[in-house]
mmCIF file of N, CA and C in Angstrom:
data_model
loop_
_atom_site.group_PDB
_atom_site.id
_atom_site.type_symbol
_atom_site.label_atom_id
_atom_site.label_comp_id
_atom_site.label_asym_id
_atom_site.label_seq_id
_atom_site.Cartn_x
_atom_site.Cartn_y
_atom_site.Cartn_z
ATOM 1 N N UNK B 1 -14.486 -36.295 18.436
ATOM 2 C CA UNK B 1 -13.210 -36.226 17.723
ATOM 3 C C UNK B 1 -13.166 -35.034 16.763
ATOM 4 N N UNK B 2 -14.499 -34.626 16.321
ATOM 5 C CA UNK B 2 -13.984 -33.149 14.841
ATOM 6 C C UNK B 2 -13.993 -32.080 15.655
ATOM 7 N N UNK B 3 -14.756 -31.977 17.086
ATOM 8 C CA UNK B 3 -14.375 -31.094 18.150
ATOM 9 C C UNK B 3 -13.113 -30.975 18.215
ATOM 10 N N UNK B 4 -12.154 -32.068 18.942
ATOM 11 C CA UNK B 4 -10.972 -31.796 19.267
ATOM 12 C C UNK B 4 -9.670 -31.454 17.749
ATOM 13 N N UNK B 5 -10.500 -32.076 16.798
ATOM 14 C CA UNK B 5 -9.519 -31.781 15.282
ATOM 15 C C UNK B 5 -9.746 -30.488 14.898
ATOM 16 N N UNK B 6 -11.010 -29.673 15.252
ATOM 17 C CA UNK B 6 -11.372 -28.439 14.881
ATOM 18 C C UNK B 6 -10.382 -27.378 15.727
ATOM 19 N N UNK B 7 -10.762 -28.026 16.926
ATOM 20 C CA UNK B 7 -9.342 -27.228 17.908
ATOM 21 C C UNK B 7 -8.357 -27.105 17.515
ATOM 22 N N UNK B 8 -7.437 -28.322 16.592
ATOM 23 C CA UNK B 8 -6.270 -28.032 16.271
ATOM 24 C C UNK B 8 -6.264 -27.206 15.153
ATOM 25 N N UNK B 9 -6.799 -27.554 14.420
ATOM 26 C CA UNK B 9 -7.007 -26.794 13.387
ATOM 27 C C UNK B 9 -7.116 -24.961 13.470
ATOM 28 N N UNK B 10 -7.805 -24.386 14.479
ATOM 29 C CA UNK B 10 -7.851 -23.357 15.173
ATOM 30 C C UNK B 10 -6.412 -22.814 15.405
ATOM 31 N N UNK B 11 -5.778 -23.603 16.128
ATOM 32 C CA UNK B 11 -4.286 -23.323 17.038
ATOM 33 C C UNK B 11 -3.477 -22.877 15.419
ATOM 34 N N UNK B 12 -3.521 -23.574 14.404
ATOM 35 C CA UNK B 12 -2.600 -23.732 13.656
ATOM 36 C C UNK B 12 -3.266 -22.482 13.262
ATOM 37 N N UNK B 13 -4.268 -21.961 12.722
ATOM 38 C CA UNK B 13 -4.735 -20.541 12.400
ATOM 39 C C UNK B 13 -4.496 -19.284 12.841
ATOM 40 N N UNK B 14 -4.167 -19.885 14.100
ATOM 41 C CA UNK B 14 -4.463 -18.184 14.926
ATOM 42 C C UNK B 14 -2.799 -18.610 15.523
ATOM 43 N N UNK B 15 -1.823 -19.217 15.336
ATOM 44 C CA UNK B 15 -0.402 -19.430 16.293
ATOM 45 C C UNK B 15 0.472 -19.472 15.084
ATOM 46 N N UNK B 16 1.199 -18.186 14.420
ATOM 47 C CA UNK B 16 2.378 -18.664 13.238
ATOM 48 C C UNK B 16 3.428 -19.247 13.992
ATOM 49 N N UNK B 17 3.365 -19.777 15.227
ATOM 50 C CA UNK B 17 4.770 -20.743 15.827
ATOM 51 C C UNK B 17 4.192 -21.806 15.256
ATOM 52 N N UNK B 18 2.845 -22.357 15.299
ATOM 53 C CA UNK B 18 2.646 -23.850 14.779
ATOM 54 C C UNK B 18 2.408 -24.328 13.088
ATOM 55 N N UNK B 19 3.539 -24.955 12.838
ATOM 56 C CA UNK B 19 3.840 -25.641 11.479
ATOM 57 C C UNK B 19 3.148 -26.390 10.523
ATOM 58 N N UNK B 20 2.209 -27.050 11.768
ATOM 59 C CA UNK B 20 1.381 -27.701 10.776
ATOM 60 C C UNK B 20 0.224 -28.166 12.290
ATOM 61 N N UNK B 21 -0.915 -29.498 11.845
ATOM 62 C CA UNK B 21 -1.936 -29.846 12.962
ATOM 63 C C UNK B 21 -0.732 -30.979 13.599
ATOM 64 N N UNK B 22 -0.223 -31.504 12.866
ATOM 65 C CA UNK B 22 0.609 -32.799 13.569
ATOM 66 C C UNK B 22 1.485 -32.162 14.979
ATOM 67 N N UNK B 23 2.104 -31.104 14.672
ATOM 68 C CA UNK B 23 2.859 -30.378 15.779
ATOM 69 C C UNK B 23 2.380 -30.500 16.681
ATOM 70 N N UNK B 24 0.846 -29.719 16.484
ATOM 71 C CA UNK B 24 -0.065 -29.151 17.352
ATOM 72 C C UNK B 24 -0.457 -30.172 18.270
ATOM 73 N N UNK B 25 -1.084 -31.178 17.923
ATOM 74 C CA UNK B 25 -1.290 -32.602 18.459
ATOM 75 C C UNK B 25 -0.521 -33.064 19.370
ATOM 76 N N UNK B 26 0.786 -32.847 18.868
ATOM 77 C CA UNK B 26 1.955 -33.835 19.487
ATOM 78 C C UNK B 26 2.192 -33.286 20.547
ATOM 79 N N UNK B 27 2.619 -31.548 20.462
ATOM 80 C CA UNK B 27 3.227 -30.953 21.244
ATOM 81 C C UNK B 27 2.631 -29.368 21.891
ATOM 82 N N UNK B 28 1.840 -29.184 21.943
ATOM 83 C CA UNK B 28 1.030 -28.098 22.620
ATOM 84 C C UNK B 28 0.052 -28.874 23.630
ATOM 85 N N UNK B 29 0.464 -28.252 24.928
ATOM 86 C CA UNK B 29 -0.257 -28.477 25.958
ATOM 87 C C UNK B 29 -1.259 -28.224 26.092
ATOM 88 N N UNK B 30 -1.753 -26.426 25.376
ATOM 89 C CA UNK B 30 -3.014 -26.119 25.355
ATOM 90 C C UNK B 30 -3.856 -27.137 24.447
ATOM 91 N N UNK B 31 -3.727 -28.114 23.656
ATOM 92 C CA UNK B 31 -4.474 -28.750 23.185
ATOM 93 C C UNK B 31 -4.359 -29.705 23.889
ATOM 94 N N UNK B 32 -3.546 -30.174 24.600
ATOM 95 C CA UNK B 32 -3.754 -31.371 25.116
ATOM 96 C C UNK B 32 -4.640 -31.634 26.507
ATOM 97 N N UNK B 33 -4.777 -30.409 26.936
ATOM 98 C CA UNK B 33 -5.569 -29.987 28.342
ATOM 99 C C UNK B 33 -6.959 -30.105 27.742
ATOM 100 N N UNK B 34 -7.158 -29.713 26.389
ATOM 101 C CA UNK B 34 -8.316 -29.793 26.052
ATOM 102 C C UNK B 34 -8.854 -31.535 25.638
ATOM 103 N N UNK B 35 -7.971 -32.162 25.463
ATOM 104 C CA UNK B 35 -8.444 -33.652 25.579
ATOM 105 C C UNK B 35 -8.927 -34.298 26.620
ATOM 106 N N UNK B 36 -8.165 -33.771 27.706
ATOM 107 C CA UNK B 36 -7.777 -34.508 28.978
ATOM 108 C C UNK B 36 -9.847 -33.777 29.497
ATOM 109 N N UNK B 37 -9.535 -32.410 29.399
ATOM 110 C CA UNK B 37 -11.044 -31.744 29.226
ATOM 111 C C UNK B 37 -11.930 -32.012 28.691
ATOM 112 N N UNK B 38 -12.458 -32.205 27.655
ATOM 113 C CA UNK B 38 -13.119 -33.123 26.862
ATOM 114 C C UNK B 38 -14.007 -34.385 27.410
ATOM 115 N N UNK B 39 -12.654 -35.229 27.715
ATOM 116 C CA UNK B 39 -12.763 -36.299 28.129
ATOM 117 C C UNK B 39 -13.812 -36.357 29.729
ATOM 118 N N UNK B 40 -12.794 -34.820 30.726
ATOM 119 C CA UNK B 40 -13.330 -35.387 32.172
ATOM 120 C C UNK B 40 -15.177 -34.499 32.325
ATOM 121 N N UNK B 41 -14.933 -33.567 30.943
ATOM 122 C CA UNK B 41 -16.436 -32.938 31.447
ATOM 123 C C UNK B 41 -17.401 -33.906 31.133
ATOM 124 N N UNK B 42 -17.498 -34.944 29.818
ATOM 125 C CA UNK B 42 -17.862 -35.454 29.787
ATOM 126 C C UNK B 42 -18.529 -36.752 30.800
ATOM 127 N N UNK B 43 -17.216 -37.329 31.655
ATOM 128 C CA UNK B 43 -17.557 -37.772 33.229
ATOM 129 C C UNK B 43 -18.322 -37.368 33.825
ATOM 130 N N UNK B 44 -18.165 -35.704 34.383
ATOM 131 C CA UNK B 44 -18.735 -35.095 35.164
ATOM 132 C C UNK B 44 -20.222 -34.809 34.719
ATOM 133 N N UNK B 45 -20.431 -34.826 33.595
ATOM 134 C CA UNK B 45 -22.319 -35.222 33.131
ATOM 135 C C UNK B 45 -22.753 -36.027 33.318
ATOM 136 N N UNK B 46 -22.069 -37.327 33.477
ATOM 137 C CA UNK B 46 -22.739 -38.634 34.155
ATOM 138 C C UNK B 46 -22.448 -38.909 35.469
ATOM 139 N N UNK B 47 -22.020 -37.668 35.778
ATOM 140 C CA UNK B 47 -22.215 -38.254 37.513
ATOM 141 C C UNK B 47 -20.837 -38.992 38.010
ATOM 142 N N UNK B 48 -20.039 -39.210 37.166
ATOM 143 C CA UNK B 48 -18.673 -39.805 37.565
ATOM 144 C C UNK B 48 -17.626 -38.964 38.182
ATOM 145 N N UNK B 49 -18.170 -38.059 39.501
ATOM 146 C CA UNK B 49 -17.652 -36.891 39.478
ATOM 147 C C UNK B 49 -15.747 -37.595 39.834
ATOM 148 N N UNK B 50 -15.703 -38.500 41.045
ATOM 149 C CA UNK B 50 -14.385 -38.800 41.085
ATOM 150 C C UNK B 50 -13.161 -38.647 39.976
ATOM 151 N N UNK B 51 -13.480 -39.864 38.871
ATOM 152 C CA UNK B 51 -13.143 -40.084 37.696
ATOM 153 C C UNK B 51 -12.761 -38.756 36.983
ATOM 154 N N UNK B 52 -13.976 -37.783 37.056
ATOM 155 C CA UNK B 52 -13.693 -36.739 36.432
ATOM 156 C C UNK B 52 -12.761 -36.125 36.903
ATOM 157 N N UNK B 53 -12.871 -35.931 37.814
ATOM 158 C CA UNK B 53 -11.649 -34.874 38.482
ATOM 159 C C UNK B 53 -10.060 -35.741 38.850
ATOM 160 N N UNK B 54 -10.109 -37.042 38.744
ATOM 161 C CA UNK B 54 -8.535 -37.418 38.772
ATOM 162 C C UNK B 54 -8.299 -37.347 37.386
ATOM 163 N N UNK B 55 -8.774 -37.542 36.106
ATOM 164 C CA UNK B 55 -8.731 -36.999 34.280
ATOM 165 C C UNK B 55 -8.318 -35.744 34.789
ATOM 166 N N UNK B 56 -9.168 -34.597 35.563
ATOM 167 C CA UNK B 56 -8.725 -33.359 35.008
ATOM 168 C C UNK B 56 -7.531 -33.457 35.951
ATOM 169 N N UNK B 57 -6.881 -33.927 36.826
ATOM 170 C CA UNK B 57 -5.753 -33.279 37.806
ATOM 171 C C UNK B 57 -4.538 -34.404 37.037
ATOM 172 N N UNK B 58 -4.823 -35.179 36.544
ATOM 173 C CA UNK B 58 -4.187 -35.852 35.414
ATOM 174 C C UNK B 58 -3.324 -34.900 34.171
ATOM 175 N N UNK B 59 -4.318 -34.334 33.717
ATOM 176 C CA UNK B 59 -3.833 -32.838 32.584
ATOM 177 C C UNK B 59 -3.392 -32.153 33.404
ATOM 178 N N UNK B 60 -3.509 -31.293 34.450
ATOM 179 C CA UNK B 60 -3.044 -30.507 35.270
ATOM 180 C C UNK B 60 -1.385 -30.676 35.362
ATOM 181 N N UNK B 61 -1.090 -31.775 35.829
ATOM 182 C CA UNK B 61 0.109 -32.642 36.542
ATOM 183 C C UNK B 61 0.513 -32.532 34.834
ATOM 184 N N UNK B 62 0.069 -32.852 34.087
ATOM 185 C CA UNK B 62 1.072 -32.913 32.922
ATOM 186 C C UNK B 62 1.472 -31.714 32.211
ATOM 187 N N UNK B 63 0.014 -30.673 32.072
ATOM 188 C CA UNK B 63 -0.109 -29.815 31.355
ATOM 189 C C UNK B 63 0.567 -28.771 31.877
ATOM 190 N N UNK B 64 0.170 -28.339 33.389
ATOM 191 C CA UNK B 64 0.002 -27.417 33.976
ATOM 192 C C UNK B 64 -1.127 -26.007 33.957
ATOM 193 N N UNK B 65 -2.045 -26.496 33.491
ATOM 194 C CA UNK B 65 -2.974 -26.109 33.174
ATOM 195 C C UNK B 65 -4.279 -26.939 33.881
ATOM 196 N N UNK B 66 -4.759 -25.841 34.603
ATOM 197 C CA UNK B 66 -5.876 -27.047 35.486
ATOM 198 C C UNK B 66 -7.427 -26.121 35.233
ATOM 199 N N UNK B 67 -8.267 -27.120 34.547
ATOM 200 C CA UNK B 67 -9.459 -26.768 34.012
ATOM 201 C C UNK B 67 -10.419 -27.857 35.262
ATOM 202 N N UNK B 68 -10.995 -27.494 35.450
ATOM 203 C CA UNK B 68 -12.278 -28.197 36.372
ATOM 204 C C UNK B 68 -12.937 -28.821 35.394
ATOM 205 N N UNK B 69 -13.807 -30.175 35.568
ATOM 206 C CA UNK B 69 -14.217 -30.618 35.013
ATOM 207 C C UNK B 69 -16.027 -30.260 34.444
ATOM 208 N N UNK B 70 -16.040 -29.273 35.901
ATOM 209 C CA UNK B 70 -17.671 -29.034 35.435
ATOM 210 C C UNK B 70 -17.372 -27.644 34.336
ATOM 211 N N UNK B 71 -16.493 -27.014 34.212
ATOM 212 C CA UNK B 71 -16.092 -25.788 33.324
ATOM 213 C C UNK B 71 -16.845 -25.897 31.700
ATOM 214 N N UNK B 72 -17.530 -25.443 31.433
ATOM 215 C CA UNK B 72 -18.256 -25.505 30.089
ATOM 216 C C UNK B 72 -17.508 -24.421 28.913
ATOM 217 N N UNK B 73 -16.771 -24.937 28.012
ATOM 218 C CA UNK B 73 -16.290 -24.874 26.879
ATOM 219 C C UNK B 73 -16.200 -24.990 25.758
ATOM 220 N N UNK B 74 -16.796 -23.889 24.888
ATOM 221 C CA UNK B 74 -17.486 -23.801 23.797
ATOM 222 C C UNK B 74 -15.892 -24.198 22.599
ATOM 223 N N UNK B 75 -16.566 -24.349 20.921
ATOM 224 C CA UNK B 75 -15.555 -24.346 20.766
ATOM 225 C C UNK B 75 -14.519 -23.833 20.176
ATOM 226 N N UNK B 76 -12.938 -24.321 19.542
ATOM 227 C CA UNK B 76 -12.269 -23.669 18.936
ATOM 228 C C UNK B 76 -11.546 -22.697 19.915
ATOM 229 N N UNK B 77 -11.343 -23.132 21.297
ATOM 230 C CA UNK B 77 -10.531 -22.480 22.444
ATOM 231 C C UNK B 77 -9.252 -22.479 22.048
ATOM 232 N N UNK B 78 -8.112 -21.612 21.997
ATOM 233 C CA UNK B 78 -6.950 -21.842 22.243
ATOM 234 C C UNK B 78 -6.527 -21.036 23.498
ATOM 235 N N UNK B 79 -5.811 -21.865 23.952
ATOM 236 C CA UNK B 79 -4.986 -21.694 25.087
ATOM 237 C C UNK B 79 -3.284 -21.590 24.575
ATOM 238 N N UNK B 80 -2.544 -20.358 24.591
ATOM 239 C CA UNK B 80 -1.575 -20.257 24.293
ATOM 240 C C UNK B 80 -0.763 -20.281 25.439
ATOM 241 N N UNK B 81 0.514 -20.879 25.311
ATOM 242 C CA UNK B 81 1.804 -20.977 27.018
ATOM 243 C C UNK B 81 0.522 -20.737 28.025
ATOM 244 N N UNK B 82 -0.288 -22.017 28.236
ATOM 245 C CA UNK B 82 -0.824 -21.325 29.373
ATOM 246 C C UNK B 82 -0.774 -22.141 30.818
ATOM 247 N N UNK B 83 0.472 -22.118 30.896
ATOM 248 C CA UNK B 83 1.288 -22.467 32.520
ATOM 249 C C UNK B 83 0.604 -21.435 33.424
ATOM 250 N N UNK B 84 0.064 -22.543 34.466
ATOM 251 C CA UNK B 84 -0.437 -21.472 35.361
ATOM 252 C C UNK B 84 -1.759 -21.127 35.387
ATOM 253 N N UNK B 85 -3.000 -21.265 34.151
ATOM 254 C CA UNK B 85 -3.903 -20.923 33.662
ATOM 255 C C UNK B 85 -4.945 -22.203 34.923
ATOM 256 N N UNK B 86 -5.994 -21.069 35.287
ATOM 257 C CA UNK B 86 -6.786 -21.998 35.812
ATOM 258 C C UNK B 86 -8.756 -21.563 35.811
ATOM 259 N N UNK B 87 -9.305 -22.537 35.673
ATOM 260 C CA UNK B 87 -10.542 -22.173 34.800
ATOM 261 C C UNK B 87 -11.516 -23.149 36.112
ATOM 262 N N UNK B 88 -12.103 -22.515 36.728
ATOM 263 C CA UNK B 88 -13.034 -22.724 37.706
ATOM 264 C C UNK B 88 -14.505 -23.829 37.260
ATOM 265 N N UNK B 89 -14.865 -24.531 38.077
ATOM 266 C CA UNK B 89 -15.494 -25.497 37.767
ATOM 267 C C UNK B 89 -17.082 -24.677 37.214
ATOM 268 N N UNK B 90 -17.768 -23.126 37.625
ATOM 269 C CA UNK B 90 -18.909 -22.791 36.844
ATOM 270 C C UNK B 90 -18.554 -21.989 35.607
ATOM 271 N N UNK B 91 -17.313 -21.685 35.355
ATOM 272 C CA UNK B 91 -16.720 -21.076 34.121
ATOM 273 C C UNK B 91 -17.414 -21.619 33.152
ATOM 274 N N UNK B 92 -17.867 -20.396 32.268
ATOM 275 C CA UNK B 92 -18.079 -20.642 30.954
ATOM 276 C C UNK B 92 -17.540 -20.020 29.996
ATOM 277 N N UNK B 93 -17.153 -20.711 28.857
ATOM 278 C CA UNK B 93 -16.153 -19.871 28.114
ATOM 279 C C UNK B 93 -16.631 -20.403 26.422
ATOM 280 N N UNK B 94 -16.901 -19.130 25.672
ATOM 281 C CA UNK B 94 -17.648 -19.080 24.512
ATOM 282 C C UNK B 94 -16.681 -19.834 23.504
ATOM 283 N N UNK B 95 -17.253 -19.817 21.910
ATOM 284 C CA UNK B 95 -16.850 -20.004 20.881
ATOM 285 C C UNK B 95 -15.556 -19.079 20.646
ATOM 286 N N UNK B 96 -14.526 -19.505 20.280
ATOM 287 C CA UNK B 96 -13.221 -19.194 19.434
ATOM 288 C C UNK B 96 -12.570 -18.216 20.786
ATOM 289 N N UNK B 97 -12.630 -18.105 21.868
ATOM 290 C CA UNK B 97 -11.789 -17.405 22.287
ATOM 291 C C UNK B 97 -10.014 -18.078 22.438
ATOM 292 N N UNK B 98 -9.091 -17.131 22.828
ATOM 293 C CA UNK B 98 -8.086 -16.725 23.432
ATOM 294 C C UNK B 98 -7.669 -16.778 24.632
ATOM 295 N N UNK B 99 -6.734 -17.627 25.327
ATOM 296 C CA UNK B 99 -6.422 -17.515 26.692
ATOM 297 C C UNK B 99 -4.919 -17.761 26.988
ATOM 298 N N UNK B 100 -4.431 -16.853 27.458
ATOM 299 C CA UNK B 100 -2.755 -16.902 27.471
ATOM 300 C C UNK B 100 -2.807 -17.231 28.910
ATOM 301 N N UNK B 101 -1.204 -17.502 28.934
ATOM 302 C CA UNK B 101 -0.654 -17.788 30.375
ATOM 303 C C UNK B 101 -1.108 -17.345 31.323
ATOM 304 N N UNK B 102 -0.828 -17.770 32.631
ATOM 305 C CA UNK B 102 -1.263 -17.441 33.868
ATOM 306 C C UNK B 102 -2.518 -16.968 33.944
ATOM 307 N N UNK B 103 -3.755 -17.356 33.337
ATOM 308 C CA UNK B 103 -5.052 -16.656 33.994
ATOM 309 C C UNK B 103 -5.611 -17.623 34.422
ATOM 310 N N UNK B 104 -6.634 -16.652 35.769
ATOM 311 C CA UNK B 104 -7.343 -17.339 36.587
ATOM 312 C C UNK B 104 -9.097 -16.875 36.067
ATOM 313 N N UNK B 105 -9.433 -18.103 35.823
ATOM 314 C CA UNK B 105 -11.037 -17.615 35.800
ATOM 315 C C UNK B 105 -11.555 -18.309 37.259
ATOM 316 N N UNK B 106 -11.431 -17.341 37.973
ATOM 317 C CA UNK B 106 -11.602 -17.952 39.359
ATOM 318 C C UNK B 106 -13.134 -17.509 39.872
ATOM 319 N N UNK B 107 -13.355 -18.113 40.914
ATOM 320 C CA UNK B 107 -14.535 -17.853 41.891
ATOM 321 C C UNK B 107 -14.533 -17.053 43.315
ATOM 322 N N UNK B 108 -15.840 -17.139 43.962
ATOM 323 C CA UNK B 108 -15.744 -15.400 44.561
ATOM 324 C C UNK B 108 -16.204 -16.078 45.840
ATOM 325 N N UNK B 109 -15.832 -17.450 46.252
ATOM 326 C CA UNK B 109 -16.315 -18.185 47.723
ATOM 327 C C UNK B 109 -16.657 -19.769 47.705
ATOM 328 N N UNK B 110 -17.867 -19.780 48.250
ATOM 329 C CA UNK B 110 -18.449 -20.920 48.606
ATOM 330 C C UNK B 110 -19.847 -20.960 47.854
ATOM 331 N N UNK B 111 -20.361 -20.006 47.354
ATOM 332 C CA UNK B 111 -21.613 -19.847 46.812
ATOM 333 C C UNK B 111 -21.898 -21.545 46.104
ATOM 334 N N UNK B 112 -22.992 -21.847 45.718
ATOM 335 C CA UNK B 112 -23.543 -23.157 45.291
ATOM 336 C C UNK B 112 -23.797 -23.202 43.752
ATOM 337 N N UNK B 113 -23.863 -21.699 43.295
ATOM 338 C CA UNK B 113 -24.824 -21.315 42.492
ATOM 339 C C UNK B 113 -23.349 -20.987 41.622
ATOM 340 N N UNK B 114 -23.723 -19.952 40.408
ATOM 341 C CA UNK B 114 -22.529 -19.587 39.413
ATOM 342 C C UNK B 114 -21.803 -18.799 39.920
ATOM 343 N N UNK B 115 -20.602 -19.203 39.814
ATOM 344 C CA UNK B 115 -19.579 -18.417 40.915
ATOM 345 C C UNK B 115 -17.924 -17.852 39.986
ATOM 346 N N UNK B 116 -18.073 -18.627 38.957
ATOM 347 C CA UNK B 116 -17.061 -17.990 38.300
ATOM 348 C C UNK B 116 -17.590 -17.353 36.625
ATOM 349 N N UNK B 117 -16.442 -17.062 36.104
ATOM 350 C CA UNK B 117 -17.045 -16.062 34.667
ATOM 351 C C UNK B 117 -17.370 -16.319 33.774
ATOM 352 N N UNK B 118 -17.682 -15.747 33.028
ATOM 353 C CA UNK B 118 -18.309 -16.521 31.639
ATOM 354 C C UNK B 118 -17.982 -15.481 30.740
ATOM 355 N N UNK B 119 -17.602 -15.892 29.363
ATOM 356 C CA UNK B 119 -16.799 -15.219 28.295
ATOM 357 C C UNK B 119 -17.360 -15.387 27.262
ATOM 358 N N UNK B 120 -17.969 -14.329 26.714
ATOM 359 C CA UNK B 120 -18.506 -14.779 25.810
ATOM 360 C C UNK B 120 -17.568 -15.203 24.671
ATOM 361 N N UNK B 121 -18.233 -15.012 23.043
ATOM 362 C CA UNK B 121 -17.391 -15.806 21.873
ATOM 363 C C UNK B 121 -16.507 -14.282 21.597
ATOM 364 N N UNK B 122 -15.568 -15.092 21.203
ATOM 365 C CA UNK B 122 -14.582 -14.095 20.407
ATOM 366 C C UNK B 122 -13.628 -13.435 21.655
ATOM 367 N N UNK B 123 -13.640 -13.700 22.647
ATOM 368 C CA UNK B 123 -12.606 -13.068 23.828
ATOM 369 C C UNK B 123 -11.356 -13.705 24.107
ATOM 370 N N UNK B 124 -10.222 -12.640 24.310
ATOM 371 C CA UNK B 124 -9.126 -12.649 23.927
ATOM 372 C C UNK B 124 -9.009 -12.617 25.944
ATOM 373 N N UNK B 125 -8.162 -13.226 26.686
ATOM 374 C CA UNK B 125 -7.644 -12.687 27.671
ATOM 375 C C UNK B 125 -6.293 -12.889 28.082
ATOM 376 N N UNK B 126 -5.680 -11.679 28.342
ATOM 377 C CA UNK B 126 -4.148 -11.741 28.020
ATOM 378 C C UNK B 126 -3.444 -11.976 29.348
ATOM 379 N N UNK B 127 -2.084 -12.507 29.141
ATOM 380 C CA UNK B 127 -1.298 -13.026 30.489
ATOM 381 C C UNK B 127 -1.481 -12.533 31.617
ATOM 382 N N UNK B 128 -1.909 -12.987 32.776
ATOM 383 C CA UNK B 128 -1.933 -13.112 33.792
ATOM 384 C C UNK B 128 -3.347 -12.179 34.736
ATOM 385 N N UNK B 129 -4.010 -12.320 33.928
ATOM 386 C CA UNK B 129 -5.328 -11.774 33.931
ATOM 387 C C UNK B 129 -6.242 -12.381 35.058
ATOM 388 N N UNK B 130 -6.742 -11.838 36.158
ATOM 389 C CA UNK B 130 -7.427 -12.916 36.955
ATOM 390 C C UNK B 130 -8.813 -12.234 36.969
ATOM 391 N N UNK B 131 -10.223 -13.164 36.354
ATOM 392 C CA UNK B 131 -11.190 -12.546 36.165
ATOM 393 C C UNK B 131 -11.681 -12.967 37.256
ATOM 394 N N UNK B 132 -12.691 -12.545 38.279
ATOM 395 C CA UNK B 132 -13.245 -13.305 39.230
ATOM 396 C C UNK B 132 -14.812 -13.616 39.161
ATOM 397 N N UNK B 133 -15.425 -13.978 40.015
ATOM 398 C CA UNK B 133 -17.030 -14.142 39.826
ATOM 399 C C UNK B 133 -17.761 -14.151 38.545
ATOM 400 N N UNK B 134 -18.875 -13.519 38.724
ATOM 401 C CA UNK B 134 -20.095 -13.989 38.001
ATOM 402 C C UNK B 134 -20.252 -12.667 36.915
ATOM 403 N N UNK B 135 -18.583 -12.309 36.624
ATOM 404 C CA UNK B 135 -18.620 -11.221 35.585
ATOM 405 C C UNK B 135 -18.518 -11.955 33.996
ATOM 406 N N UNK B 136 -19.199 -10.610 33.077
ATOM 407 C CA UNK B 136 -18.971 -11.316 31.410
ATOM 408 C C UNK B 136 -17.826 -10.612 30.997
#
């Protein structure tokens, strides 16, 4: 829970559209993808892979924002308008970054192994950005 309150707390820092944390809570998707996230990576560490992945296509369907559940997400993420945004199940994505609309942190096949990107802390990536593979 101070994970996901720290998040809001974040949004309201770095977004002068958001008024206060209550807004943020209520009505930003990018935080709410991160619950729904939260929730299914957590699944997906115990092996509940099903579970996990109807949670994450759950946020998806609401959010429009579809995060994989194995996706590792450091924290203090904001996700701004990010309709369209999609974050690959070996994605890793550092402390305090930035992620606007439409990006793909996508993958480069069938490989078994790490197949999508990893970001480190402090990265900003702007609309419609599609990073692929096993780049930083």
């Amino acid at each position: 829970m101070k994970q996901l309150y720290d998040d809001a707390q974040n949004i309201v820092k770095k977004d002068p559209a958001a008024k206060n944390i209550i807004h943020v809570i209520l009505l930003y998707q990018g935080f709410h993808i991160l619950v729904f996230h939260r929730i299914s990576h957590f699944c997906y560490n115990i092996k509940l892979y099903f579970i996990a992945r109807l949670i994450s296509q759950l946020g998806r369907f609401l959010t429009g924002i579809e995060i994989h559940p194995g996706a590792k997400i450091g924290k203090r993420l904001f996700i701004d308008h990010g309709m369209g945004t999609v974050i690959g199940e070996t994605a890793i994505i550092g402390d305090d970054c930035i992620i606007y609309h439409n990006v793909t942190l996508g993958g480069t096949g069938k490989d078994l192994n790490k197949r999508h990107p990893t970001l480190k802390n402090n990265v900003l990536v702007g609309c419609g950005a599609q990073i692929l593979g096993n780049s930083q």
